[in-house]
PDB file of C-alpha atoms in Angstrom:
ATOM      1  CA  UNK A   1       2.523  60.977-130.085  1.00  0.00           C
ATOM      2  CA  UNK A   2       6.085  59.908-128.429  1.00  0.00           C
ATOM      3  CA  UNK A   3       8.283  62.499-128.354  1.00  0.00           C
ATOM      4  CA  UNK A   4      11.876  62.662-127.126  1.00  0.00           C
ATOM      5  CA  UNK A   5      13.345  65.952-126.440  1.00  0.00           C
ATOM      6  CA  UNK A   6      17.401  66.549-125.501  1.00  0.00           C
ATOM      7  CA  UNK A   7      18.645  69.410-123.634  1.00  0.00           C
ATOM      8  CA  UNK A   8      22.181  70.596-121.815  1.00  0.00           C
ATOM      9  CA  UNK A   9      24.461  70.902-125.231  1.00  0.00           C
ATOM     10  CA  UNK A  10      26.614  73.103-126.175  1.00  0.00           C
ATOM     11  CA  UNK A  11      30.441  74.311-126.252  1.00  0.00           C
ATOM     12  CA  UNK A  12      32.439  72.390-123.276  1.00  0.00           C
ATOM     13  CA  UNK A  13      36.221  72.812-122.775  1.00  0.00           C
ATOM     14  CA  UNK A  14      38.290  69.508-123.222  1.00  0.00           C
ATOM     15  CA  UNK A  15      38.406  67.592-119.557  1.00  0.00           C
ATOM     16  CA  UNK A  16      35.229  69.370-118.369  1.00  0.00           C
ATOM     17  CA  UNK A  17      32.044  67.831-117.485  1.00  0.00           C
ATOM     18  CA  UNK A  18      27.960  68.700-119.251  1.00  0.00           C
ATOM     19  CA  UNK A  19      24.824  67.123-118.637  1.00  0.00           C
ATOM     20  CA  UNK A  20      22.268  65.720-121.586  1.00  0.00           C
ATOM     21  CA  UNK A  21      18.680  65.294-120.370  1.00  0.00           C
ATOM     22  CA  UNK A  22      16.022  64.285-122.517  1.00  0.00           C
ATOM     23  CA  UNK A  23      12.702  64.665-122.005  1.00  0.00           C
ATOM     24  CA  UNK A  24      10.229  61.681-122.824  1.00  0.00           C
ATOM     25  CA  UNK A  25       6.288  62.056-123.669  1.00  0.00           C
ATOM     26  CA  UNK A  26       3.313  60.508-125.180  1.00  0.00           C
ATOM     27  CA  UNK A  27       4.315  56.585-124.296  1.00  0.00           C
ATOM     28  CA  UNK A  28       4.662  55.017-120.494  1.00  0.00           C
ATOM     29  CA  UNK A  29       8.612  55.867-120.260  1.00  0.00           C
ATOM     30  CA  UNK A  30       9.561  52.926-117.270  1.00  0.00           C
ATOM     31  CA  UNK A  31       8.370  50.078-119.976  1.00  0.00           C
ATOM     32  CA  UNK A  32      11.162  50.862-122.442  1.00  0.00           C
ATOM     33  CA  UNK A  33      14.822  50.312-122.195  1.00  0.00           C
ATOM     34  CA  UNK A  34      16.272  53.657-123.115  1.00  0.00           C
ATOM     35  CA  UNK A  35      19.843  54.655-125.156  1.00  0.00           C
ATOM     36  CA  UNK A  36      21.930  57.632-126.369  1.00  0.00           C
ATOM     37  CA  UNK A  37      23.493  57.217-129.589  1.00  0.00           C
ATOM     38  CA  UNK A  38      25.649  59.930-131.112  1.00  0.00           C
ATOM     39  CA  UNK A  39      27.034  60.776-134.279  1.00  0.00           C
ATOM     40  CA  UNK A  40      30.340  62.795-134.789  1.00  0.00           C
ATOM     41  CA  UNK A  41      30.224  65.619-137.850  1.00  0.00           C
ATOM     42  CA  UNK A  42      29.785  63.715-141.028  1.00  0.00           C
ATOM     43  CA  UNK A  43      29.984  60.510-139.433  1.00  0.00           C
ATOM     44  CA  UNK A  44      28.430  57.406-138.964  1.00  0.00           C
ATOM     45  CA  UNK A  45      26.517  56.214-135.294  1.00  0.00           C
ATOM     46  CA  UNK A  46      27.775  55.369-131.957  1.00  0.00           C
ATOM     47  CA  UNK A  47      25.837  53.590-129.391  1.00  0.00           C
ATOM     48  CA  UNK A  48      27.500  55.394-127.003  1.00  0.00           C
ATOM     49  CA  UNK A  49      25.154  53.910-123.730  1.00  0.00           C
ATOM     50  CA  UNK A  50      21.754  51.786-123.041  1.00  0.00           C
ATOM     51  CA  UNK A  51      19.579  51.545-119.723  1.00  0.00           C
ATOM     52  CA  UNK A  52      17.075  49.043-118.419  1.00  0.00           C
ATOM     53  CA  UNK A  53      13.524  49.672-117.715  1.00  0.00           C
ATOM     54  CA  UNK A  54      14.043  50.884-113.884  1.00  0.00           C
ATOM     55  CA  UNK A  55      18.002  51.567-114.473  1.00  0.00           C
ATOM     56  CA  UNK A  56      19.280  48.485-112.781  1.00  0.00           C
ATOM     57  CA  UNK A  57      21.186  47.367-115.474  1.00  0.00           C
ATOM     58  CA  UNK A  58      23.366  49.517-117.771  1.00  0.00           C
ATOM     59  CA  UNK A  59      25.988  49.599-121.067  1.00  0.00           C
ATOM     60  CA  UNK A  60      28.280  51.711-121.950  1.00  0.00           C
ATOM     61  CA  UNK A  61      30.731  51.893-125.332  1.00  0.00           C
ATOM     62  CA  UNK A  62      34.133  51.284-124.761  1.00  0.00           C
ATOM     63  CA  UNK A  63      34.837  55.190-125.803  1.00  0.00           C
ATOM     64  CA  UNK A  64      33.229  56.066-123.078  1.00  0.00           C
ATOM     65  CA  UNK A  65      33.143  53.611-120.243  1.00  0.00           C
ATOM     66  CA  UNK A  66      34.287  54.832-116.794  1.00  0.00           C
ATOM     67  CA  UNK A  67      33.940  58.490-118.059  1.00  0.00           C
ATOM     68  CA  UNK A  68      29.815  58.842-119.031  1.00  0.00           C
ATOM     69  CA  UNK A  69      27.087  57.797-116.929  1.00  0.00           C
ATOM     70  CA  UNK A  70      23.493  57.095-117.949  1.00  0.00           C
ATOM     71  CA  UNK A  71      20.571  57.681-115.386  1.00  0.00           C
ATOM     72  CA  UNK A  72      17.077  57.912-115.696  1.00  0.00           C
ATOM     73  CA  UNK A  73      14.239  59.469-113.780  1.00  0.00           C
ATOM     74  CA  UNK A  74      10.516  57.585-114.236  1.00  0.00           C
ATOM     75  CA  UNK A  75       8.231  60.082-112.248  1.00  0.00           C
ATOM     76  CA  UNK A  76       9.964  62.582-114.513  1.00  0.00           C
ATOM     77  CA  UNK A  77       9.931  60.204-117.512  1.00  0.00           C
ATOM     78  CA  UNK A  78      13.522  61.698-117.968  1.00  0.00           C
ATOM     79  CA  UNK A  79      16.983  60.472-119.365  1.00  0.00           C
ATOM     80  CA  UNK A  80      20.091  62.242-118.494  1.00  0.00           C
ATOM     81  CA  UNK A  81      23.948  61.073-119.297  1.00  0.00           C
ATOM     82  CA  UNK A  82      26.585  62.462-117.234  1.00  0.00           C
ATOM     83  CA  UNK A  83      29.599  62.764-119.598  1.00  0.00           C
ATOM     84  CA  UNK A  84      33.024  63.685-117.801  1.00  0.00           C
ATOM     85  CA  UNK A  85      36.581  64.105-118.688  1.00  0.00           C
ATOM     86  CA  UNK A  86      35.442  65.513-122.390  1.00  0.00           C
ATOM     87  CA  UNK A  87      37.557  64.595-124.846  1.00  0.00           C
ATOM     88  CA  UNK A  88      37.568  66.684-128.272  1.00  0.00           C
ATOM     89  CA  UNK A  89      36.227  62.954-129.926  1.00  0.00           C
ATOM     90  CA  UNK A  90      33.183  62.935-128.024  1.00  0.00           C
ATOM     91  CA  UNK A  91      32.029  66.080-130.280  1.00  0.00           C
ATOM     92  CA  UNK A  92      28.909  64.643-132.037  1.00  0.00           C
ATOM     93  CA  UNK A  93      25.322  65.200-132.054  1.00  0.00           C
ATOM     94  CA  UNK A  94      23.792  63.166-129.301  1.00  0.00           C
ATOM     95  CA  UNK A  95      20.454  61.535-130.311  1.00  0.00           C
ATOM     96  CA  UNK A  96      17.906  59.985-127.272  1.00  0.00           C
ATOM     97  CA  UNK A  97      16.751  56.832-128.507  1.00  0.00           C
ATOM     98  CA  UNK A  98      14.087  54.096-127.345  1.00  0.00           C
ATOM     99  CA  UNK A  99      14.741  50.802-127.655  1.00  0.00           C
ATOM    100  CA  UNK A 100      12.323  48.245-128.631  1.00  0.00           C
ATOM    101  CA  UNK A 101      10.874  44.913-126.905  1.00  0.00           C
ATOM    102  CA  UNK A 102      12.603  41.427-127.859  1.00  0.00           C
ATOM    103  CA  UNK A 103      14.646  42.710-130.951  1.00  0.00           C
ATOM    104  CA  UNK A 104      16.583  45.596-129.381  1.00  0.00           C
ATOM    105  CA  UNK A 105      15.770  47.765-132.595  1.00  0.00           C
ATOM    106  CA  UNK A 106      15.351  51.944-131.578  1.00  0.00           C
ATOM    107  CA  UNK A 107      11.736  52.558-132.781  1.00  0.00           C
ATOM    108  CA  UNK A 108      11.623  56.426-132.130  1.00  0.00           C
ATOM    109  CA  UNK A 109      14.587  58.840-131.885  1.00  0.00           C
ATOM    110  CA  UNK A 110      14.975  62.746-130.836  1.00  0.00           C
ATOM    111  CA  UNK A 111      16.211  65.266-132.867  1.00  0.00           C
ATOM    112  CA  UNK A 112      19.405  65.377-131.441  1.00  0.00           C
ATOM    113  CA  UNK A 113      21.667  67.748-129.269  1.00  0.00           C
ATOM    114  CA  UNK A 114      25.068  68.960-130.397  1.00  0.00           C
ATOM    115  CA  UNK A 115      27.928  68.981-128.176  1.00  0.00           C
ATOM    116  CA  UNK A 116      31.397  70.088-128.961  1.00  0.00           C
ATOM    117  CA  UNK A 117      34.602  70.003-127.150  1.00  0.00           C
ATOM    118  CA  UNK A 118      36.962  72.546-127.564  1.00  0.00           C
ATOM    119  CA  UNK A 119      39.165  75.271-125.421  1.00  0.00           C
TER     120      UNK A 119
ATOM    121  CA  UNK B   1      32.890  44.175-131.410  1.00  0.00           C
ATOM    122  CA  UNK B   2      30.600  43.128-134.258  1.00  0.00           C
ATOM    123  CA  UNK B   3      31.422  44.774-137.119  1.00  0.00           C
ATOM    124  CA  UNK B   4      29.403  46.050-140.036  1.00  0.00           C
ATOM    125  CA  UNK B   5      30.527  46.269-143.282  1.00  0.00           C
ATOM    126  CA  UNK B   6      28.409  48.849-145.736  1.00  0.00           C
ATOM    127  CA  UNK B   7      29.434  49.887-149.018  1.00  0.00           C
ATOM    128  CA  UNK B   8      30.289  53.936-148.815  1.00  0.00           C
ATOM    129  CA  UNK B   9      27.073  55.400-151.555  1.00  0.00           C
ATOM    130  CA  UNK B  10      25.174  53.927-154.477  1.00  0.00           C
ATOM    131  CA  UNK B  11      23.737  56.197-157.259  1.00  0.00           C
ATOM    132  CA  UNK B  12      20.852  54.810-158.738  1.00  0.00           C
ATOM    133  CA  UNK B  13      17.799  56.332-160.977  1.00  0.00           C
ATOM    134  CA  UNK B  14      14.533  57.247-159.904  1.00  0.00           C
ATOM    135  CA  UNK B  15      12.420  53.850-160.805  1.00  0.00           C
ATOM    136  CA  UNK B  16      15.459  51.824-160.377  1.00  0.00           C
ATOM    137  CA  UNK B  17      15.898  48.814-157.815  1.00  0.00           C
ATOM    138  CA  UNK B  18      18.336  49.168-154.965  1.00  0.00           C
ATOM    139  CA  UNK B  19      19.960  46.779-153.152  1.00  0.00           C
ATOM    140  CA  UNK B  20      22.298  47.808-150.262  1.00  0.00           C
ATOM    141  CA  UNK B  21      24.099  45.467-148.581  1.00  0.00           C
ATOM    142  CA  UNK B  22      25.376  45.053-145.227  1.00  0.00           C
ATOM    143  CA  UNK B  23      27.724  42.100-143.821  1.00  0.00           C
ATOM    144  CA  UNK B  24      28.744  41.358-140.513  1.00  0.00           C
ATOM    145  CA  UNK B  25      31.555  40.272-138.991  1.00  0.00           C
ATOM    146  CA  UNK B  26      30.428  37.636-137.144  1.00  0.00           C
ATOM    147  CA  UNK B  27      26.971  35.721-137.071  1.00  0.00           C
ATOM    148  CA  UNK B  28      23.903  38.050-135.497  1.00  0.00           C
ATOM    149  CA  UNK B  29      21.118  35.609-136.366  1.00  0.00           C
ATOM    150  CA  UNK B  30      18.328  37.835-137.321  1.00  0.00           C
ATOM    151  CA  UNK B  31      19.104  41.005-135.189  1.00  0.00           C
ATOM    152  CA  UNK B  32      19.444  42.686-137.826  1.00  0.00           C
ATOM    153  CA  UNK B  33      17.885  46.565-138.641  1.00  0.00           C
ATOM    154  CA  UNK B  34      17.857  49.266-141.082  1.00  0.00           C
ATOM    155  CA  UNK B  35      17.811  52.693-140.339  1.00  0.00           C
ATOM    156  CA  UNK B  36      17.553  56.010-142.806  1.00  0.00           C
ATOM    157  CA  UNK B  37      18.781  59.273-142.561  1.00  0.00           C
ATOM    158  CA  UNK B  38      18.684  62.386-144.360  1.00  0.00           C
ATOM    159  CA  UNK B  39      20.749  65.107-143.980  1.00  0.00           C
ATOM    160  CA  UNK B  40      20.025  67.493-140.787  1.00  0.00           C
ATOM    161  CA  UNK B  41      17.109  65.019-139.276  1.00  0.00           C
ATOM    162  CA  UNK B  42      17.584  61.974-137.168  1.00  0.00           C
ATOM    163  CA  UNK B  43      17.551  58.226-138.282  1.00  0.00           C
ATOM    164  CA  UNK B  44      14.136  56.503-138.861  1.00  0.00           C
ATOM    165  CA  UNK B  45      13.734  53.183-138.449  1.00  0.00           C
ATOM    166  CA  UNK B  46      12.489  51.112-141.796  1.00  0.00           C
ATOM    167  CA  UNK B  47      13.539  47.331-140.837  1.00  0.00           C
ATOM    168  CA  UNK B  48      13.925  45.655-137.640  1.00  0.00           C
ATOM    169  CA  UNK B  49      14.021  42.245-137.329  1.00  0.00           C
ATOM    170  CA  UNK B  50      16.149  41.502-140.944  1.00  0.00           C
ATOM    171  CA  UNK B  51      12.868  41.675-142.607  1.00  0.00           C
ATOM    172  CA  UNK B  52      10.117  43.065-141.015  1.00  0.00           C
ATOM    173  CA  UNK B  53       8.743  46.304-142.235  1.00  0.00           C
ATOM    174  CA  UNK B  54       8.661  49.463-139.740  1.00  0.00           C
ATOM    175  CA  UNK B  55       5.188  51.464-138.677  1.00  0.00           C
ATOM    176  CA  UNK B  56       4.339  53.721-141.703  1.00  0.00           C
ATOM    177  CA  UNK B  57       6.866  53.030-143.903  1.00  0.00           C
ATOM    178  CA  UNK B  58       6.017  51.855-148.013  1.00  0.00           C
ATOM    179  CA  UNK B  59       6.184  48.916-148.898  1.00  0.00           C
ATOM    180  CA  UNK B  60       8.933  49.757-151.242  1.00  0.00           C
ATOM    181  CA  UNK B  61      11.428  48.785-148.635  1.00  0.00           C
ATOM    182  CA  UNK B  62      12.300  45.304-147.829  1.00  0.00           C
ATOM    183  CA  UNK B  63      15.156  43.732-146.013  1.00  0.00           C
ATOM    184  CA  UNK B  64      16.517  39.717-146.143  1.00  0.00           C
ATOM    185  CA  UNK B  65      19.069  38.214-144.826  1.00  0.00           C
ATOM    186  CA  UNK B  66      20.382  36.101-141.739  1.00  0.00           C
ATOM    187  CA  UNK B  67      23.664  35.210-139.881  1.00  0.00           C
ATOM    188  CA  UNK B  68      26.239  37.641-141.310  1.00  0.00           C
ATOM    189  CA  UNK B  69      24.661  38.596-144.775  1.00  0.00           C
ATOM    190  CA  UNK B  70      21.537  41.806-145.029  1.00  0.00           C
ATOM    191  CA  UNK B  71      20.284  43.663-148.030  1.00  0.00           C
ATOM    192  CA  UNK B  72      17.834  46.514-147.754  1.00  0.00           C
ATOM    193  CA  UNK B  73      16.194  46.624-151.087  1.00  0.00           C
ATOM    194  CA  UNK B  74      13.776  50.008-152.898  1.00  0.00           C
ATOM    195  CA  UNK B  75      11.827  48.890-155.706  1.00  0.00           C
ATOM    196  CA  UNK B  76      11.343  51.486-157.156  1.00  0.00           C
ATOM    197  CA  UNK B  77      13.568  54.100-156.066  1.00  0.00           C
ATOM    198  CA  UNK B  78      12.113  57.593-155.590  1.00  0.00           C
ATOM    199  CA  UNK B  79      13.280  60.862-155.110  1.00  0.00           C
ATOM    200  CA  UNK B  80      12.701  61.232-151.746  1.00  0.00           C
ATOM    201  CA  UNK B  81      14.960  58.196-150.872  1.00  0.00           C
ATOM    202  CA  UNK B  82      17.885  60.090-151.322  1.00  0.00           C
ATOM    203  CA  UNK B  83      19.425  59.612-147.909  1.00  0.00           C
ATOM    204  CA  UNK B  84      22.151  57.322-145.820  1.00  0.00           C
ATOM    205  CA  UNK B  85      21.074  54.089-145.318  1.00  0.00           C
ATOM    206  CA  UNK B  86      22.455  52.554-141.656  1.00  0.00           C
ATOM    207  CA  UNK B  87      22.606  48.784-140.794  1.00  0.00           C
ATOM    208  CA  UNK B  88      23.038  48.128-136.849  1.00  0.00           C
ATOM    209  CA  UNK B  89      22.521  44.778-135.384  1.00  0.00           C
ATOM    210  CA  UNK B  90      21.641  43.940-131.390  1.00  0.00           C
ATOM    211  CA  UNK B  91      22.367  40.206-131.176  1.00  0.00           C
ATOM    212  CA  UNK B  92      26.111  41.573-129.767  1.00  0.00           C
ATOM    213  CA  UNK B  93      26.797  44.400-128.161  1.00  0.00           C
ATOM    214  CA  UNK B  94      25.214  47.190-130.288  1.00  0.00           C
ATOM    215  CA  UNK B  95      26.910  48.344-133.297  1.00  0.00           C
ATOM    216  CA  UNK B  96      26.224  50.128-136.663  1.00  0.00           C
ATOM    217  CA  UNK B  97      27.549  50.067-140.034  1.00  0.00           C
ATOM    218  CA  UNK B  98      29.073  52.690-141.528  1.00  0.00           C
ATOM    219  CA  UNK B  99      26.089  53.625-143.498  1.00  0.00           C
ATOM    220  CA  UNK B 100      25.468  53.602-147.441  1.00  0.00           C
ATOM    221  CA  UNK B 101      24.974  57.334-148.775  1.00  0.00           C
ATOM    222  CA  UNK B 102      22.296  56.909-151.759  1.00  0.00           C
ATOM    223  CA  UNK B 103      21.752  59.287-154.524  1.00  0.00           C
ATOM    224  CA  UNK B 104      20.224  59.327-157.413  1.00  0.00           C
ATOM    225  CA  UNK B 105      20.690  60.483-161.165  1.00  0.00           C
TER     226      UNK B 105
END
C-alpha cells in the first residue's frame, strides 16, 4: 500500500525557517518524480514545488522561488522542503504528492501537514 | 501561467447528472486531470489524462475534453459526491483551478 507521511509543521514566526519531510512507503520511491502542493485555509491548490527521479532537476512556484527548497533522500525514500523567509501567505496545509509517468497527473497524496506563520 | 477557470459550486439532486466544467487559458492538449476533495481529507485523483478513469473509482465519473475546454461529468449523482471538484493541467507549468464546490439538495 503507498503511503506518504509529512512531518515538521507547526506554528513558525514570519521570516523564520521549518522543515517538511515526508516519509514514502509501499512503492520504489527513486522511480517517481515527487511534489508538494499546498492549500491555504479554505482555499484552492498550489503546486508550490516538483523533483525529478534522483533530484537533478527541480520546479519551484513563483511564490516561492529563491525562498523554498525541495530535496529528496532515496535510501531513506524521503522528501523534505526547506522553506525560508516565511511569509504569513505561505500558511496552508502542505500535502506530499507523487507524480505520475508520461501525464504528470499526482496518483497518491498524504494527508497533509499544517503550517502557519504568525508572531 | 495557465490558468483554470472553474465555476465556484453546483447544487444538484441525488440521481441527477453533473457536469462541471473547467476552461483553460491557453491550449493544454490533453493534460488535463480531475481531482476530488472533501472536507478535512486530501484530494483523490478521479481523471487523468482528460478522460481516462482513475484506479478504483465508479464508473459514474467521466471526463472529455481537449485544448482549452474539460467537463467532469456524475451520472448519477450520489450522496457521497458531495465534495470540491479540482481541475489541474501539466502540459504548462502546473496549475489548478479554483475548484467547483458540489452539493446536493
Amino acid at each position: 500500500e503507498v503511503q506518504l507521511v509529512e512531518s515538521g509543521g507547526g506554528l513558525v514566526q514570519p521570516g523564520r525557517s521549518m522543515k517538511l519531510s515526508c516519509a514514502a512507503s509501499g512503492f520504489t520511491f527513486s522511480d517517481y518524480y515527487m511534489a508538494w502542493v499546498r492549500q491555504a485555509p479554505k482555499k484552492g491548490l498550489e503546486w508550490v514545488a516538483s523533483i525529478s527521479y534522483e533530484g537533478s532537476s527541480t520546479y519551484y512556484g513563483d511564490s516561492v522561488k529563491g525562498r523554498f527548497t525541495i530535496s529528496r533522500d532515496n535510501a531513506k525514500s524521503t522528501l523534505y522542503l526547506q522553506m525560508n523567509s516565511l511569509r504569513s501567505e505561505d500558511t496552508a496545509t502542505y500535502y506530499c504528492a507523487r507524480r505520475v509517468g508520461s501525464w504528470r497527473e499526482v496518483d497518491y497524496w498524504g494527508q497533509g501537514v499544517m503550517v502557519t506563520v504568525s508572531s | 501561467d495557465t490558468v483554470l477557470t472553474q465555476s465556484p459550486a453546483l447544487a444538484v439532486s441525488p440521481g441527477e447528472r453533473v457536469s462541471i466544467s473547467c476552461r483553460a487559458s491557453e491550449g493544454v492538449n490533453s493534460y488535463m486531470h480531475w481531482y476530488q476533495q472533501k472536507p478535512g481529507q486530501q484530494p483523490k485523483l478521479l481523471i487523468y489524462k482528460a478522460s481516462n478513469l482513475a484506479s478504483g473509482v465508479p464508473a459514474r465519473f467521466s471526463g472529455s475534453g481537449s485544448g482549452t475546454d474539460f467537463t467532469l461529468t456524475i451520472d448519477p449523482v450520489e450522496a457521497d459526491d458531495t465534495a470540491t471538484y479540482f481541475c489541474q493541467q501539466s502540459w504548462n507549468d502546473p496549475t489548478f483551478g479554483g475548484g467547483t464546490k458540489l452539493e446536493l439538495k
